PDB file of C-alpha atoms and ligand atoms in Angstrom:
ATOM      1  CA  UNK A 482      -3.562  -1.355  -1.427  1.00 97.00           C
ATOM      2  CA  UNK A 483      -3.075  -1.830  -5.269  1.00 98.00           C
ATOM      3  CA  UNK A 484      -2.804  -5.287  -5.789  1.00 98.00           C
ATOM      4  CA  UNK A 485      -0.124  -6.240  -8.473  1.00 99.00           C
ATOM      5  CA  UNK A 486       0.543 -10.299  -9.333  1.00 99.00           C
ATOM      6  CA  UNK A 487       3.741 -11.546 -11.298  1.00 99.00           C
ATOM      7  CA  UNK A 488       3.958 -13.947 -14.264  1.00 98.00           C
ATOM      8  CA  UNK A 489       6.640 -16.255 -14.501  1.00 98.00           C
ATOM      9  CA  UNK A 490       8.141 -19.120 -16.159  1.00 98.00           C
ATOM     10  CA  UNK A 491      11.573 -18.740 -15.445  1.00 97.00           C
ATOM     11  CA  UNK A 492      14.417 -18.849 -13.256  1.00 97.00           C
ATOM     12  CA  UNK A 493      12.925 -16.029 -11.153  1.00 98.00           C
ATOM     13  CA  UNK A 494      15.564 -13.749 -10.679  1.00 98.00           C
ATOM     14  CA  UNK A 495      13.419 -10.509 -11.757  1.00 98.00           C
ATOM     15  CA  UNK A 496      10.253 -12.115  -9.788  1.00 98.00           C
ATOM     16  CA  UNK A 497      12.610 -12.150  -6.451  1.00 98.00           C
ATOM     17  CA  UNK A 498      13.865  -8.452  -7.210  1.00 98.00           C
ATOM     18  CA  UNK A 499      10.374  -7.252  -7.287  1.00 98.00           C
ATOM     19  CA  UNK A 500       8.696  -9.143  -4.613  1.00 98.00           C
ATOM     20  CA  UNK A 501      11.445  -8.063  -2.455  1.00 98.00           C
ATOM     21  CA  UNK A 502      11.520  -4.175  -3.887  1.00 98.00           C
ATOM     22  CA  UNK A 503       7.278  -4.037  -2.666  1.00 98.00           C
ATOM     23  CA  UNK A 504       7.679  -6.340   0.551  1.00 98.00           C
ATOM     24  CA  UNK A 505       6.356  -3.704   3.426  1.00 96.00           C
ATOM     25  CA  UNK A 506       5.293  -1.019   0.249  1.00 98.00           C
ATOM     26  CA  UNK A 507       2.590   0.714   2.018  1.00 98.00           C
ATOM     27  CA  UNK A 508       0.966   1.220  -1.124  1.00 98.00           C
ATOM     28  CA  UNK A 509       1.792  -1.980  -3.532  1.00 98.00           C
ATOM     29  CA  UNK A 510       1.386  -5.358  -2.417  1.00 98.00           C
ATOM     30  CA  UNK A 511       2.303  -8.477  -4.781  1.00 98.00           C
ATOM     31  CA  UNK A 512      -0.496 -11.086  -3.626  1.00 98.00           C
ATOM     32  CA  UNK A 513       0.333 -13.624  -6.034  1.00 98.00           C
ATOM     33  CA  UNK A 514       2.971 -15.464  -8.664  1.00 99.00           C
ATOM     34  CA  UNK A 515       1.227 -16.777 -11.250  1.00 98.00           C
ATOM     35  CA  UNK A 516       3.221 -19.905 -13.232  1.00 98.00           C
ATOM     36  CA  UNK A 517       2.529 -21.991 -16.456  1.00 98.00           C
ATOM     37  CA  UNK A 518       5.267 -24.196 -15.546  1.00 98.00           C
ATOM     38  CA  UNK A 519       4.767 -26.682 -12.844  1.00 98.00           C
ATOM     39  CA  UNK A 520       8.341 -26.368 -12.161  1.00 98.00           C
ATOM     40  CA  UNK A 521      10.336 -23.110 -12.022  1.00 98.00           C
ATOM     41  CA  UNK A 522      13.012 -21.081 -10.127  1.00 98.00           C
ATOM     42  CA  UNK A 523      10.220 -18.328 -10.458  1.00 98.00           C
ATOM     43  CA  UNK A 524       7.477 -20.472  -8.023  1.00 98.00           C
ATOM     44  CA  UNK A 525       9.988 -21.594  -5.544  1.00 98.00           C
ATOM     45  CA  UNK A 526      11.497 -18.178  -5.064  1.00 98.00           C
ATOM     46  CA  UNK A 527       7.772 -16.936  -4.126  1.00 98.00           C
ATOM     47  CA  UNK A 528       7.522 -19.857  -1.949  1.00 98.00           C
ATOM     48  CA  UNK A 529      10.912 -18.926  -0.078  1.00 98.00           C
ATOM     49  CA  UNK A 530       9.106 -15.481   0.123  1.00 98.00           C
ATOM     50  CA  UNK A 531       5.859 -15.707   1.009  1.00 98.00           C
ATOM     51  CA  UNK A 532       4.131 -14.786  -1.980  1.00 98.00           C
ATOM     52  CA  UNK A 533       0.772 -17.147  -2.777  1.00 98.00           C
ATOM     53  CA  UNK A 534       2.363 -19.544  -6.015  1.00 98.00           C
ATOM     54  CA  UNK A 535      -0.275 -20.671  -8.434  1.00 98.00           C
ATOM     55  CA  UNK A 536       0.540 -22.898 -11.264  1.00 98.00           C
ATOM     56  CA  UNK A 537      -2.524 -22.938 -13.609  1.00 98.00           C
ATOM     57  CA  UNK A 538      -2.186 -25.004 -16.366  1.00 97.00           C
ATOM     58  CA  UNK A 539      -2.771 -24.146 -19.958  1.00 96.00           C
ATOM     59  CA  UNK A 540      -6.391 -24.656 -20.643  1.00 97.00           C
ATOM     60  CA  UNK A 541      -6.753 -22.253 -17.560  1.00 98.00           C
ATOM     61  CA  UNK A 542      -4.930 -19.715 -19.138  1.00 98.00           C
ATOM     62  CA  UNK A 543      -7.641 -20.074 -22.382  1.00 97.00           C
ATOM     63  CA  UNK A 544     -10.653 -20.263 -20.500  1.00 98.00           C
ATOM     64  CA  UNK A 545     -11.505 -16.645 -19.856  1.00 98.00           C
ATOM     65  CA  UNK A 546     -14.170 -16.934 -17.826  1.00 98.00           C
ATOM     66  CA  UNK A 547     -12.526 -19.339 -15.064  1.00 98.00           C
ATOM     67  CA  UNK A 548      -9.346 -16.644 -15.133  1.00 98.00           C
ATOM     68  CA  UNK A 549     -11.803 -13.638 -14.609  1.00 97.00           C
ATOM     69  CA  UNK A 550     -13.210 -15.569 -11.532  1.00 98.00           C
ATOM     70  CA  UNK A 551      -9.868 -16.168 -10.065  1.00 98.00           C
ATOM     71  CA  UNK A 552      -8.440 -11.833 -11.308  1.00 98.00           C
ATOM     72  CA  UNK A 553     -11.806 -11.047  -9.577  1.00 98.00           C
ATOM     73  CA  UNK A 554     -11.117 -13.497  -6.252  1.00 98.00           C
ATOM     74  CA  UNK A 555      -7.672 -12.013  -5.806  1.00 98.00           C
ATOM     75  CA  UNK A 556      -8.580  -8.316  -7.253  1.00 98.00           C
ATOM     76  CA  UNK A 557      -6.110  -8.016  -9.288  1.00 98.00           C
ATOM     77  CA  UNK A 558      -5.004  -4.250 -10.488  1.00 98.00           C
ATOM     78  CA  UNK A 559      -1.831  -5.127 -12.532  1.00 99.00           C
ATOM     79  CA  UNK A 560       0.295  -7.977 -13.626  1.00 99.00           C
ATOM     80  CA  UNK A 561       3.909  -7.350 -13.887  1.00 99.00           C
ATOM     81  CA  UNK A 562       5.972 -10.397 -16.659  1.00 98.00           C
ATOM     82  CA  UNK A 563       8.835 -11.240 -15.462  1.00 98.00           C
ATOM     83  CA  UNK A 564      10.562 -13.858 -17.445  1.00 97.00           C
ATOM     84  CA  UNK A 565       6.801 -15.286 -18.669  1.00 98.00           C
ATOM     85  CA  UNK A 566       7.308 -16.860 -22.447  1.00 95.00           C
ATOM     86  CA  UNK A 567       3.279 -17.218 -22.744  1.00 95.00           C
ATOM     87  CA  UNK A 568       1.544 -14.716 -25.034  1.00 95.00           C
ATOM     88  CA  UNK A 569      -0.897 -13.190 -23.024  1.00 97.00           C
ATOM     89  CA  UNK A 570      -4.317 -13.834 -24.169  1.00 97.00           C
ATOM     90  CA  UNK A 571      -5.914 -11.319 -26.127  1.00 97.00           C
ATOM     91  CA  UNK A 572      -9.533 -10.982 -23.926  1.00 97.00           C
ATOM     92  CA  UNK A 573      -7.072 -10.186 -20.476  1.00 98.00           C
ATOM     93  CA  UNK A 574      -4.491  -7.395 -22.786  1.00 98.00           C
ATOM     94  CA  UNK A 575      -8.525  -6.412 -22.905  1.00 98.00           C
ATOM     95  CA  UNK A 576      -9.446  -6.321 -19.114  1.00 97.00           C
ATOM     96  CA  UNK A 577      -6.032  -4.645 -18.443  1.00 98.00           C
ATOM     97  CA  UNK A 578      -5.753  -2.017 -20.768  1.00 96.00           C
ATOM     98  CA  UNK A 579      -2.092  -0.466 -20.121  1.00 98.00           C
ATOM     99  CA  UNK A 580      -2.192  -2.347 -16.739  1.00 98.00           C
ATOM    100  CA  UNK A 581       0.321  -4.933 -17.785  1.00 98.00           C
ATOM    101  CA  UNK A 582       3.982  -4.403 -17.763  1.00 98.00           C
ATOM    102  CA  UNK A 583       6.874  -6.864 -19.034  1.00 98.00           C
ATOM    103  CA  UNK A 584      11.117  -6.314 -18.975  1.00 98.00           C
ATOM    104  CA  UNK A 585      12.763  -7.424 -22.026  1.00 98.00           C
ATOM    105  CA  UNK A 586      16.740  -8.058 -22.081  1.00 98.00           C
ATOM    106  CA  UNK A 587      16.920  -5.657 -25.405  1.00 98.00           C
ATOM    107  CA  UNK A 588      16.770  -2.674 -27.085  1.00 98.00           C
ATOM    108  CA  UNK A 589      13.666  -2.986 -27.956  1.00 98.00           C
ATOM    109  CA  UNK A 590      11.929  -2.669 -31.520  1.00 98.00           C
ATOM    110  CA  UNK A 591      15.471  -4.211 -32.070  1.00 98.00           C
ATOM    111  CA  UNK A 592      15.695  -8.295 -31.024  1.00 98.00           C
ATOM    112  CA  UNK A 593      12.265  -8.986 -30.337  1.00 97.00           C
ATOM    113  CA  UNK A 594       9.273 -10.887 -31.267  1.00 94.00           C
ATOM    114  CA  UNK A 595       8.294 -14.322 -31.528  1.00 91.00           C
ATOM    115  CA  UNK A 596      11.421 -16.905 -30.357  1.00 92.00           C
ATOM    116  CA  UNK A 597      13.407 -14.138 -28.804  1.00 95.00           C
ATOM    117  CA  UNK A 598      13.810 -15.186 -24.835  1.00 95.00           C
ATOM    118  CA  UNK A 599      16.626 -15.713 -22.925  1.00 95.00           C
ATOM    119  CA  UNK A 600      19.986 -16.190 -24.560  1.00 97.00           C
ATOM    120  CA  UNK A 601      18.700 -16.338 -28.137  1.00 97.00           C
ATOM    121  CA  UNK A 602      18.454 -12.992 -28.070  1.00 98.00           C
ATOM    122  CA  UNK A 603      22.081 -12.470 -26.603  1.00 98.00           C
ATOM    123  CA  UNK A 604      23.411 -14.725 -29.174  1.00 98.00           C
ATOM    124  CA  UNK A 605      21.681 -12.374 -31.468  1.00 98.00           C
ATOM    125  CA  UNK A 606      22.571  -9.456 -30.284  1.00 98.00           C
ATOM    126  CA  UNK A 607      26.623 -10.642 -30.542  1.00 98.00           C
ATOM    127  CA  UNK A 608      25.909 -12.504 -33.948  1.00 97.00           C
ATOM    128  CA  UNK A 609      25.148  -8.836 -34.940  1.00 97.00           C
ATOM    129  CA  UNK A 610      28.282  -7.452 -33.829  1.00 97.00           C
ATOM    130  CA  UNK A 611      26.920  -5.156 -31.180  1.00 97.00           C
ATOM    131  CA  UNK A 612      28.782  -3.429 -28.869  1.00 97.00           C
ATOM    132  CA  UNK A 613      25.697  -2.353 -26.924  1.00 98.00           C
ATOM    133  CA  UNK A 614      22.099  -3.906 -25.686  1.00 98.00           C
ATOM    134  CA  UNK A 615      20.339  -2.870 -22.827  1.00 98.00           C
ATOM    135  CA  UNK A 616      16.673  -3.827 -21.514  1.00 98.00           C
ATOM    136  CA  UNK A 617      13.370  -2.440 -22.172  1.00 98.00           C
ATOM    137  CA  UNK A 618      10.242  -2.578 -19.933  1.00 98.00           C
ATOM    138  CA  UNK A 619       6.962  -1.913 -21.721  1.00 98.00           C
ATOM    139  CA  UNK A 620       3.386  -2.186 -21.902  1.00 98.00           C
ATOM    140  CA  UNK A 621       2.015  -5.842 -23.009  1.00 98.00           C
ATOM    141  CA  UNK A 622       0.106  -5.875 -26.216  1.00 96.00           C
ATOM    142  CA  UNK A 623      -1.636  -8.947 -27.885  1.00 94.00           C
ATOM    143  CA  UNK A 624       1.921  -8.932 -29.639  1.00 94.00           C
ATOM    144  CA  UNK A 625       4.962 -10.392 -28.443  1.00 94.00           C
ATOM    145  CA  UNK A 626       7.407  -7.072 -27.729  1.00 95.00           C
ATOM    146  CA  UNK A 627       5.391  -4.463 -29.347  1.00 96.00           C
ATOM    147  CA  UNK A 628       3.503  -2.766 -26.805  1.00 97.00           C
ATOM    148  CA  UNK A 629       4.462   0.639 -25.751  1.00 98.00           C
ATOM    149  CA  UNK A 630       8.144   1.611 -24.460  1.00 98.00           C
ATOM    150  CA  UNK A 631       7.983   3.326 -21.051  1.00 98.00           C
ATOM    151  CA  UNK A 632      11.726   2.522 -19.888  1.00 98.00           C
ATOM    152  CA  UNK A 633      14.670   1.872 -21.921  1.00 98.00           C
ATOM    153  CA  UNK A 634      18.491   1.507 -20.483  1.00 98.00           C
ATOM    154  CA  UNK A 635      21.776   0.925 -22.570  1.00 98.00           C
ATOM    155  CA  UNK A 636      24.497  -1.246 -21.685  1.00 98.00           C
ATOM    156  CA  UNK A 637      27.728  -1.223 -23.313  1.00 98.00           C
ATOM    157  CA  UNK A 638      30.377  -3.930 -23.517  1.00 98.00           C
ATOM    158  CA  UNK A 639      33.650  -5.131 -24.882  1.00 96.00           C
ATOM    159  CA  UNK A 640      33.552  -6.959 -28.850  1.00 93.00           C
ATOM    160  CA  UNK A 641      34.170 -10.592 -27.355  1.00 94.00           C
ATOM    161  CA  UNK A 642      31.976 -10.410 -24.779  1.00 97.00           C
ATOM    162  CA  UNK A 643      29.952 -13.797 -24.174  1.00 98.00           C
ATOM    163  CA  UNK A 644      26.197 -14.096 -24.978  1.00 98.00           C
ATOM    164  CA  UNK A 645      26.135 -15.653 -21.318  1.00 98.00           C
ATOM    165  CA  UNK A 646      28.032 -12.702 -19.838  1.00 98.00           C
ATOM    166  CA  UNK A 647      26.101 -10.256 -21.478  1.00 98.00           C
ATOM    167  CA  UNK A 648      23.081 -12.189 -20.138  1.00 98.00           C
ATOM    168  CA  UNK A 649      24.248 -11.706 -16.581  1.00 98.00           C
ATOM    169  CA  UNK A 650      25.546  -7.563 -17.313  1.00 98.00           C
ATOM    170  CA  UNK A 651      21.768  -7.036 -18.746  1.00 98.00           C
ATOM    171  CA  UNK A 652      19.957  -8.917 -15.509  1.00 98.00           C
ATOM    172  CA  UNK A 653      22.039  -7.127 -12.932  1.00 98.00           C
ATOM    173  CA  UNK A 654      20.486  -3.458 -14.483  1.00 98.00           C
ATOM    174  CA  UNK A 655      16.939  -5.305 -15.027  1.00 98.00           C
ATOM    175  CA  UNK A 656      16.887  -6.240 -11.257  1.00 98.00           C
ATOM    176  CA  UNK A 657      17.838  -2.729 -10.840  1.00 98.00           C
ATOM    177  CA  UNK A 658      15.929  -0.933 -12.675  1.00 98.00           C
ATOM    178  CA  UNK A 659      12.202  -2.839 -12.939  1.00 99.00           C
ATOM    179  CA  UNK A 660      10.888  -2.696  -9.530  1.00 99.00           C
ATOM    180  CA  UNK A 661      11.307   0.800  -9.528  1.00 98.00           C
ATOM    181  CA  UNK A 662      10.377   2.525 -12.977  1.00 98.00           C
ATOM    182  CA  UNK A 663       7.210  -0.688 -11.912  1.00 99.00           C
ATOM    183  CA  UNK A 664       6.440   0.986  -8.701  1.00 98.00           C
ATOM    184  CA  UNK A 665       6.881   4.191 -10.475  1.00 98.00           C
ATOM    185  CA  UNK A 666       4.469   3.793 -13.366  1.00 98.00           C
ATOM    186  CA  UNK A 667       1.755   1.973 -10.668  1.00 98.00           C
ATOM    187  CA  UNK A 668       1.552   5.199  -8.753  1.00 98.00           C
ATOM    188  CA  UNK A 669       1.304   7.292 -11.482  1.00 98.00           C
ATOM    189  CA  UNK A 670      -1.741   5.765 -12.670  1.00 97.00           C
TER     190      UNK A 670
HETATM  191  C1  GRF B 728      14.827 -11.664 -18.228  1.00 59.03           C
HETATM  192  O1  GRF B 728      15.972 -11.410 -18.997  1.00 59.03           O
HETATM  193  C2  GRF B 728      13.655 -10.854 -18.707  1.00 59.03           C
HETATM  194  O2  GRF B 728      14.023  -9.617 -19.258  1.00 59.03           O
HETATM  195  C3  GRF B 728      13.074 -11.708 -19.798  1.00 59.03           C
HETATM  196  O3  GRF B 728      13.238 -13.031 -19.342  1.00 59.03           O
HETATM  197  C4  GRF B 728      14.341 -13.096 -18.441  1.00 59.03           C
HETATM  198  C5  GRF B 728      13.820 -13.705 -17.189  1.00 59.03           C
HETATM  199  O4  GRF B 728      14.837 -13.978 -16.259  1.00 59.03           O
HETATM  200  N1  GRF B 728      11.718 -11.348 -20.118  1.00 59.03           N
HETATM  201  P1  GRF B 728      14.441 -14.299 -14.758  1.00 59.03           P
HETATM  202  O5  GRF B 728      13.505 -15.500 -14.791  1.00 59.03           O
HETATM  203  O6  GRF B 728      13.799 -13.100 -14.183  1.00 59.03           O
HETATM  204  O7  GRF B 728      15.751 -14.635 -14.069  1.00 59.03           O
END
């Protein structure tokens, strides 16, 4: 079994897609959801599932050698983001070279970087007059956004379309589309 855990802060809606695209994968199992926020939509949903939650707080997320002991416990192969507005610290981009994969509501290089999550980058998207966005899921670098592109998928919608409603037209093709170009890229390692 490759052994894949999720990182979430969120609401959880990508979280639930994938933990229900691998439930009964014979070859992919999510053992874990690992939170920095005591309280999410993201740790519930694994609750309602079945999936192990883990809140570890943010001096656990510095200390390297405690979070080695606890990838090592659970053998963790990948981590897939989903929704998780931490940077991810530069010694585990290290330990999982290429092995961690994050979904971004954008097309990315385009409305990324540091202080775009959730609907700021909707509202950007609009305040820029686009008719089209879409969602990216890439490889996680020690920079926010900028590791490599392995999926991208365009959305297109009316001028005077809401940042909220383009929120909700992006997460319908994320839930869609990143368990399976996930599952995808995981067996193709
Ligand atoms: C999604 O739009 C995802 O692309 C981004 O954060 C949002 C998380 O939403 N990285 P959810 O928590 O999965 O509902």
């Amino acid at each position: 079994m490759i052994r894949v855990v999720i990182l979430a802060s969120g609401g959880g809606s990508n979280a639930a897609a994938l933990m229900e695209h691998f439930k009964n994968h014979p070859q992919i199992r999510i053992v874990g959801l690992w939170t920095d926020k005591m309280h999410c939509g993201a740790r519930s949903l694994a609750q309602q599932k079945g999936v192990e939650d883990r809140f570890l707080e943010s001096g656990f997320w510095s200390d390297e050698t405690r979070m080695k002991a606890l990838i090592q416990e659970q053998s963790v192969d990948f981590f897939l983001l989903a929704g998780f507005l931490k940077l991810v610290p530069e010694y585990l981009v290290k330990q999982f070279p290429n092995r961690i994969l994050n979904i971004h509501p954008a097309l990315l290089p385009d409305f990324g970087g540091k202080g775009m999550f959730g609907m700021h980058i909707h509202r950007a998207v609009i305040a820029a007059g686009k008719t089209q966005s879409g969602l990216t899921i890439h490889l996680v670098n020690e920079r926010f956004d900028e590791g490599k592109i392995l999926f991208q998928k365009t959305v297109e919608f009316d001028s005077g379309t809401t940042p909220e409603t383009l929120q909700q037209i992006i997460l319908k093709e994320e839930h869609r589309w990143y368990p399976v170009i996930a599952e995808q890229y995981i067996l193709s390692f």
